[in-house]
Short mmCIF file of C-alpha atoms in Angstrom, two decimals:
data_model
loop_
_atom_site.label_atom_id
_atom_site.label_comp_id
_atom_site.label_asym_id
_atom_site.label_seq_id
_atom_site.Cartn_x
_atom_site.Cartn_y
_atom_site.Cartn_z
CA UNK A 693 122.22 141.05 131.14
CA UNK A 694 125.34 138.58 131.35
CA UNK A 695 124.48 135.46 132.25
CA UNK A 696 126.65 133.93 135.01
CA UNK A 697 126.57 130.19 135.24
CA UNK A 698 124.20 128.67 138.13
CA UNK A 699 122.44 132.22 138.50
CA UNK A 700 119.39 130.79 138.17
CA UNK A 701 120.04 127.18 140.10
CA UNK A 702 121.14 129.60 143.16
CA UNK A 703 118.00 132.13 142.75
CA UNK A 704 115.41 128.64 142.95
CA UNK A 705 117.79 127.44 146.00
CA UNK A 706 116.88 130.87 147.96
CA UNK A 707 113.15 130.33 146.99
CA UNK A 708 113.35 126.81 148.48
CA UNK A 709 114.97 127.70 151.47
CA UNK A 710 113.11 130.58 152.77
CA UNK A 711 110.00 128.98 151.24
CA UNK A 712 111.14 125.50 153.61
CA UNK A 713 111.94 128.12 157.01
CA UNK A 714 108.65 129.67 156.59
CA UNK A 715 107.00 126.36 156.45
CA UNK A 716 108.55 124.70 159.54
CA UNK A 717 108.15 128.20 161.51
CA UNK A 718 104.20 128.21 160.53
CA UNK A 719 104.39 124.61 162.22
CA UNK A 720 105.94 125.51 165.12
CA UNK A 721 103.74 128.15 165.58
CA UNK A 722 100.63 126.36 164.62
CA UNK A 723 101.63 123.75 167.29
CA UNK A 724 102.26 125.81 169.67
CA UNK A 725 98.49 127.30 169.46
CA UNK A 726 96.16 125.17 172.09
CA UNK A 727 93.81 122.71 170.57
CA UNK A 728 89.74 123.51 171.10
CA UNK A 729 88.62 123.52 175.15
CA UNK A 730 87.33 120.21 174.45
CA UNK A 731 90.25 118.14 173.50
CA UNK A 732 92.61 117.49 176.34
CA UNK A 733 96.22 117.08 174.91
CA UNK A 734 98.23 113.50 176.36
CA UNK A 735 101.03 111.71 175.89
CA UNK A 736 100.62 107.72 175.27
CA UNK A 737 102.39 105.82 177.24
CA UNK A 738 103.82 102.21 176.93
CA UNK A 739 103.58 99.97 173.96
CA UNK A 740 100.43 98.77 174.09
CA UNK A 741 99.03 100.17 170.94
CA UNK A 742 101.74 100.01 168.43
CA UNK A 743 102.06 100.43 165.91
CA UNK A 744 99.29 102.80 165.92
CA UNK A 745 100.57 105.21 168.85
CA UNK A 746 104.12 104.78 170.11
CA UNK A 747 105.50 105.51 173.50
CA UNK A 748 105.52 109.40 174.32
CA UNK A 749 103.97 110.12 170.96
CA UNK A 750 101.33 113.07 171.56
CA UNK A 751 97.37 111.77 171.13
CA UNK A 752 94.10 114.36 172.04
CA UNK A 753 91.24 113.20 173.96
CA UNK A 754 87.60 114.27 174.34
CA UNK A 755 84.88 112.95 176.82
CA UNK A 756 82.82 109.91 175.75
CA UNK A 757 78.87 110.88 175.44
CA UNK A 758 76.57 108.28 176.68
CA UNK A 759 76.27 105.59 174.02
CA UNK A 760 79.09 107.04 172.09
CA UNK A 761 81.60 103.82 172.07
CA UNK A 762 81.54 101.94 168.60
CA UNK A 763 83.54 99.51 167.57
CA UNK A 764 87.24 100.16 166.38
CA UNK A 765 87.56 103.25 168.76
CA UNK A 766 90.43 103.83 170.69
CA UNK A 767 89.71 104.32 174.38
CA UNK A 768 91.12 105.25 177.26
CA UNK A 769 89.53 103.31 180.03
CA UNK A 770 90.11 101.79 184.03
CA UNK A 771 90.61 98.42 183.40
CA UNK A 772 91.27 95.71 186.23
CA UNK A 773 94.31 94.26 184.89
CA UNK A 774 96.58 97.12 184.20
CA UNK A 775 98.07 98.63 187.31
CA UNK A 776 98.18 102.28 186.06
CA UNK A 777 95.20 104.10 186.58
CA UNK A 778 93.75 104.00 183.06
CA UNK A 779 95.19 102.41 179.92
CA UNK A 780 94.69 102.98 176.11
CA UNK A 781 92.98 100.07 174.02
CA UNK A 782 90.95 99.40 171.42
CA UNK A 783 86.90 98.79 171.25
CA UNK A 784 86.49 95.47 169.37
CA UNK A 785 83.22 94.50 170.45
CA UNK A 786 80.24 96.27 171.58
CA UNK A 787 77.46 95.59 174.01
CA UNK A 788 75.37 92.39 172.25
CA UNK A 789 78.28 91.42 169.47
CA UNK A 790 79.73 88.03 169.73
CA UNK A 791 83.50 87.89 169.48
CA UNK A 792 85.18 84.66 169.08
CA UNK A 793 89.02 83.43 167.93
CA UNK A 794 90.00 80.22 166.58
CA UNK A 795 93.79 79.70 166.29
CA UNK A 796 93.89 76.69 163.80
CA UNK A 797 91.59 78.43 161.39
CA UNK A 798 92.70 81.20 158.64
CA UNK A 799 90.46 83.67 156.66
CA UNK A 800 91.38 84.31 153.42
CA UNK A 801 95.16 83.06 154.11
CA UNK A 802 94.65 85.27 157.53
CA UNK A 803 94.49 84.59 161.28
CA UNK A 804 91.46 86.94 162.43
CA UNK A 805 89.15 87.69 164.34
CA UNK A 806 85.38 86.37 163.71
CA UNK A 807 82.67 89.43 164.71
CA UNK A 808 79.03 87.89 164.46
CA UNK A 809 79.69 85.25 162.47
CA UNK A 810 81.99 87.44 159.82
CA UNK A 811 85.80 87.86 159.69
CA UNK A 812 86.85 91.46 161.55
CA UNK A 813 88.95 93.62 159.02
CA UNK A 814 91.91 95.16 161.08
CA UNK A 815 93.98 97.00 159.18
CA UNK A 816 95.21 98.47 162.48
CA UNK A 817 97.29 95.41 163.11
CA UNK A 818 100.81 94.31 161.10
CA UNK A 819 99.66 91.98 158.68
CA UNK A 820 102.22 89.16 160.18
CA UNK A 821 101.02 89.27 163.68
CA UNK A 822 98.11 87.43 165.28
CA UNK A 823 95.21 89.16 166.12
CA UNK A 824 95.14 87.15 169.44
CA UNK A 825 97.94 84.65 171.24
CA UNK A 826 94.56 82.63 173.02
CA UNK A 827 91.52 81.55 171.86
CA UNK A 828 88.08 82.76 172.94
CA UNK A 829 84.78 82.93 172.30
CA UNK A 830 82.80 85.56 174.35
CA UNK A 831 78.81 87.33 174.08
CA UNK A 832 79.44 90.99 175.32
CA UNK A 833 77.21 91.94 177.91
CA UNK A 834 74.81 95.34 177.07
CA UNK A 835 76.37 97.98 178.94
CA UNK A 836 79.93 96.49 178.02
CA UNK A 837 82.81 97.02 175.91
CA UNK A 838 85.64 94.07 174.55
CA UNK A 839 88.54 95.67 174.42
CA UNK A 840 92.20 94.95 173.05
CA UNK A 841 95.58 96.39 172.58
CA UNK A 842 96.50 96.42 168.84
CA UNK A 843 100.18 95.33 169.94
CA UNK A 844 98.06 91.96 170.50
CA UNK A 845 101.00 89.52 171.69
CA UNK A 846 102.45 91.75 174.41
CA UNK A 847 99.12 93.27 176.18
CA UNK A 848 96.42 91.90 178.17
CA UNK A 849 93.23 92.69 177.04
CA UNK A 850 89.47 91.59 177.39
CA UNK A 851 90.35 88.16 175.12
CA UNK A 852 91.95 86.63 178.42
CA UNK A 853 88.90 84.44 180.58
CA UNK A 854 89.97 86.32 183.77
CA UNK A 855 89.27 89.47 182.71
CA UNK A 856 86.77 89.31 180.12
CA UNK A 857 84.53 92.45 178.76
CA UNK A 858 84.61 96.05 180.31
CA UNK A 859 81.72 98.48 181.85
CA UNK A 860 81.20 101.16 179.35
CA UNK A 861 81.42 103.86 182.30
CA UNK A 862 84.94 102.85 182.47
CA UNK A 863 86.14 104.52 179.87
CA UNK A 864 87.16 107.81 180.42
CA UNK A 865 88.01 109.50 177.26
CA UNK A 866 88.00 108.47 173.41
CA UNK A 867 91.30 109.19 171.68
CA UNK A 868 90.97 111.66 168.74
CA UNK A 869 92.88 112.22 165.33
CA UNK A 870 92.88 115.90 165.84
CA UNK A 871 93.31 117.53 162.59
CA UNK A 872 96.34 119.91 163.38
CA UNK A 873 98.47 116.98 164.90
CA UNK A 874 98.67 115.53 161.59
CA UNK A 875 98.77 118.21 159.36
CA UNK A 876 102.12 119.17 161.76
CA UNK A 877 103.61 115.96 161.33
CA UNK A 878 103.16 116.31 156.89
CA UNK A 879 104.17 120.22 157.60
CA UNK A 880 107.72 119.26 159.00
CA UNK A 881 108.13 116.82 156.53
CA UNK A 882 107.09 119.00 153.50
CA UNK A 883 109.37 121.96 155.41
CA UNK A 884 112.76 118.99 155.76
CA UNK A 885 111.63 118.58 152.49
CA UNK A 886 112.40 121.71 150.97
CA UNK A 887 114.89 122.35 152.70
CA UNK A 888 116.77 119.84 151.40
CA UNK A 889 115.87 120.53 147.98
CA UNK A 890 116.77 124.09 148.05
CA UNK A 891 120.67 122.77 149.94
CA UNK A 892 120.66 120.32 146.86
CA UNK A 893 120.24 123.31 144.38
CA UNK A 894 122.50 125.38 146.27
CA UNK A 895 125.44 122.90 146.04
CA UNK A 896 124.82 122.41 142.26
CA UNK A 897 124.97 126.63 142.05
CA UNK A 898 128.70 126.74 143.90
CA UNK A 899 130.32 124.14 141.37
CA UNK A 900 128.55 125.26 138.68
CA UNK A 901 130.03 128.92 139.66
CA UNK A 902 133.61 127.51 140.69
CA UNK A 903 133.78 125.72 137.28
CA UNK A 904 133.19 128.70 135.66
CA UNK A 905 135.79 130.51 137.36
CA UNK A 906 138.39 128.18 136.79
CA UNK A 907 137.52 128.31 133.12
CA UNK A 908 138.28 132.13 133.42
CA UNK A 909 141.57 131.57 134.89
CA UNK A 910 143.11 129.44 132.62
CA UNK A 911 145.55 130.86 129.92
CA UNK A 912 143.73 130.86 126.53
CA UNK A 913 145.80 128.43 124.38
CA UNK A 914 147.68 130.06 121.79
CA UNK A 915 145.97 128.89 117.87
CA UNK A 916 147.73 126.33 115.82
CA UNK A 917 150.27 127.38 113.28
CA UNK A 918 149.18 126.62 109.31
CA UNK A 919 151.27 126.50 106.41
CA UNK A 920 152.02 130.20 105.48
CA UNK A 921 150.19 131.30 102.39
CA UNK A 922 152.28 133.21 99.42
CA UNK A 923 149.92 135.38 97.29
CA UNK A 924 150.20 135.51 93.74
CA UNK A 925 152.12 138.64 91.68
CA UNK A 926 150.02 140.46 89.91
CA UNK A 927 150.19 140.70 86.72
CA UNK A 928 152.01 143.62 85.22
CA UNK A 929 149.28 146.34 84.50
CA UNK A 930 150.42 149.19 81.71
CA UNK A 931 150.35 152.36 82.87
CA UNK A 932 147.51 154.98 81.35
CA UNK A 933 148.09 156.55 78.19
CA UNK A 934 151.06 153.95 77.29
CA UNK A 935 150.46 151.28 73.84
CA UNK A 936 148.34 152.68 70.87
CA UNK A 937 145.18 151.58 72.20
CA UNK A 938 142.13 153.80 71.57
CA UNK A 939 141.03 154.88 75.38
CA UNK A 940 142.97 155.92 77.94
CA UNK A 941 143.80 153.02 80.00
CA UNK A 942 143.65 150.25 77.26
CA UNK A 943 146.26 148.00 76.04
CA UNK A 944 147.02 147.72 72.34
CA UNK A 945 147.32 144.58 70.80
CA UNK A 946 150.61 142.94 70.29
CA UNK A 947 150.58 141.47 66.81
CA UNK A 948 152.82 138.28 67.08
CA UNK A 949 155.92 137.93 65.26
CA UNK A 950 157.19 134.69 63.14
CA UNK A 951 159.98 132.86 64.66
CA UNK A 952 163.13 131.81 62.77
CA UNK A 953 161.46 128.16 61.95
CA UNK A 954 157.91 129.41 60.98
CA UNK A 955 156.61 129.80 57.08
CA UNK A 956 155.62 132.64 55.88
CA UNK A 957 153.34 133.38 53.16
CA UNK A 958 154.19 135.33 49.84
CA UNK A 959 153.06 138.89 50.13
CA UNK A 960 151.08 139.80 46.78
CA UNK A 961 150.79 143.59 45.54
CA UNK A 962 149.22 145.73 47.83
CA UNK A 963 150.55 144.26 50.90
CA UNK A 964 147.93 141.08 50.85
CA UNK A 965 149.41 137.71 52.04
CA UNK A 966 148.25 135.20 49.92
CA UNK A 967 147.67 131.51 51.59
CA UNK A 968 147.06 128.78 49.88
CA UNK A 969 144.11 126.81 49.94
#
């Protein structure tokens, strides 16, 4: 088969790009299928809890059971100091934990929080922002919830004296990672992806292919003159039968004859040349 240049470039281009369609259509479709009947599908609203959820980014909810709130959980609950009718935060504290904030102390080179007498981890929060702008020091009723916003210095939250911890039947709904929202997200990325890729490969292809035609195109140059080459005559050949050789075909020898200046020696009887020793 004649190879063409960039034949096999464009073949892995159409792979990629039918390969990166398929992928973002199975995401669309797999987003477009309804979550289980008990996860309620939201929207978050504000930005309360960035940089964990932004404004208008989707979240999934499912009801709270009774004693189901643990720490780190993100809530939706009626609290008395937001004026919508519930807002999203975070469960820092639990009935009987006390939480307490010192501003003019660090942990480990860190402003944080101090749960029970040990540093909260909150790897929730951007490492260069406070976990709190006031401090506070606070034993959480049984039967109540502390709660925060992770976007800690522009939210009100329980770490403020006048509004202080939260009835655990005010929370409405616990916010879920449903599995299919993220795998959506990493689908359209892995489909932009490949798409990409296979547009990449497909550009290569075309110049690859235009460069070879050009090649084509072009008048072959015409090959350098050398210096011209004179063979050799032959030497004269006798023809067959000619000279008193013995076989037909061979040349007889030519005995050589004395020049004018060359000695010759006597001939004795019988025709014998006799040379002196």
């Amino acid at each position: 088969m004649e190879h063409r240049p960039g034949r096999r470039r464009g073949i892995a281009a159409i792979v990629l790009l039918v390969l990166g369609a398929v992928i973002l259509g199975g995401v669309t479709v797999a987003k477009a299928v309804n979550p289980p009947s008990r996860y309620t599908e939201g929207k978050a609203v504000g930005w309360t809890m960035t940089p964990t959820y932004t404004n208008g980014e989707s979240i999934y909810l499912e009801p709270v059971a009774k004693g189901g709130l643990r720490r780190g959980d993100v809530v939706l609950a009626s609290v008395p100091w937001s004026l919508q009718k519930t807002q999203m935060n975070r469960v820092v504290a639990v009935g009987g934990d006390r939480i307490q904030y010192k501003p003019s102390s660090k942990v480990a080179g860190q402003y944080r929080l101090v749960l029970n007498g040990t540093p909260l981890d909150e790897p929730y929060l951007e490492q260069w922002k406070n976990p709190s702008a006031v401090a506070f020091n606070v034993k959480v009723p049984k039967g109540y919830v502390f709660l925060m916003a992770d976007n800690r210095m522009n939210s009100d939250g329980s770490q403020y004296a006048n509004n202080g911890p939260v009835p655990a039947d005010k929370v409405t709904a616990k916010v879920v990672a449903y599995p299919m929202a993220k795998l959506a997200v990493w689908g359209q990325l892995a489909g932009a992806l490949v798409l990409l890729l296979g547009g990449v490969l497909a550009g290569v292809a075309r110049r690859a292919r235009g460069r070879a035609g050009r090649a084509a195109a072009a008048p072959a140059a015409a090959p350098a003159a050398g210096p011209a080459v004179i063979p050799a005559p032959a030497a004269a050949q006798p023809e067959p039968g000619e000279g008193g050789g013995e076989g037909a075909g061979e040349q007889a020898p030519v005995a050589a004859q004395p020049g004018p200046g060359d000695a010759q020696a006597p001939v004795g009887p019988g025709g014998r040349a006799d040379v002196p020793s």
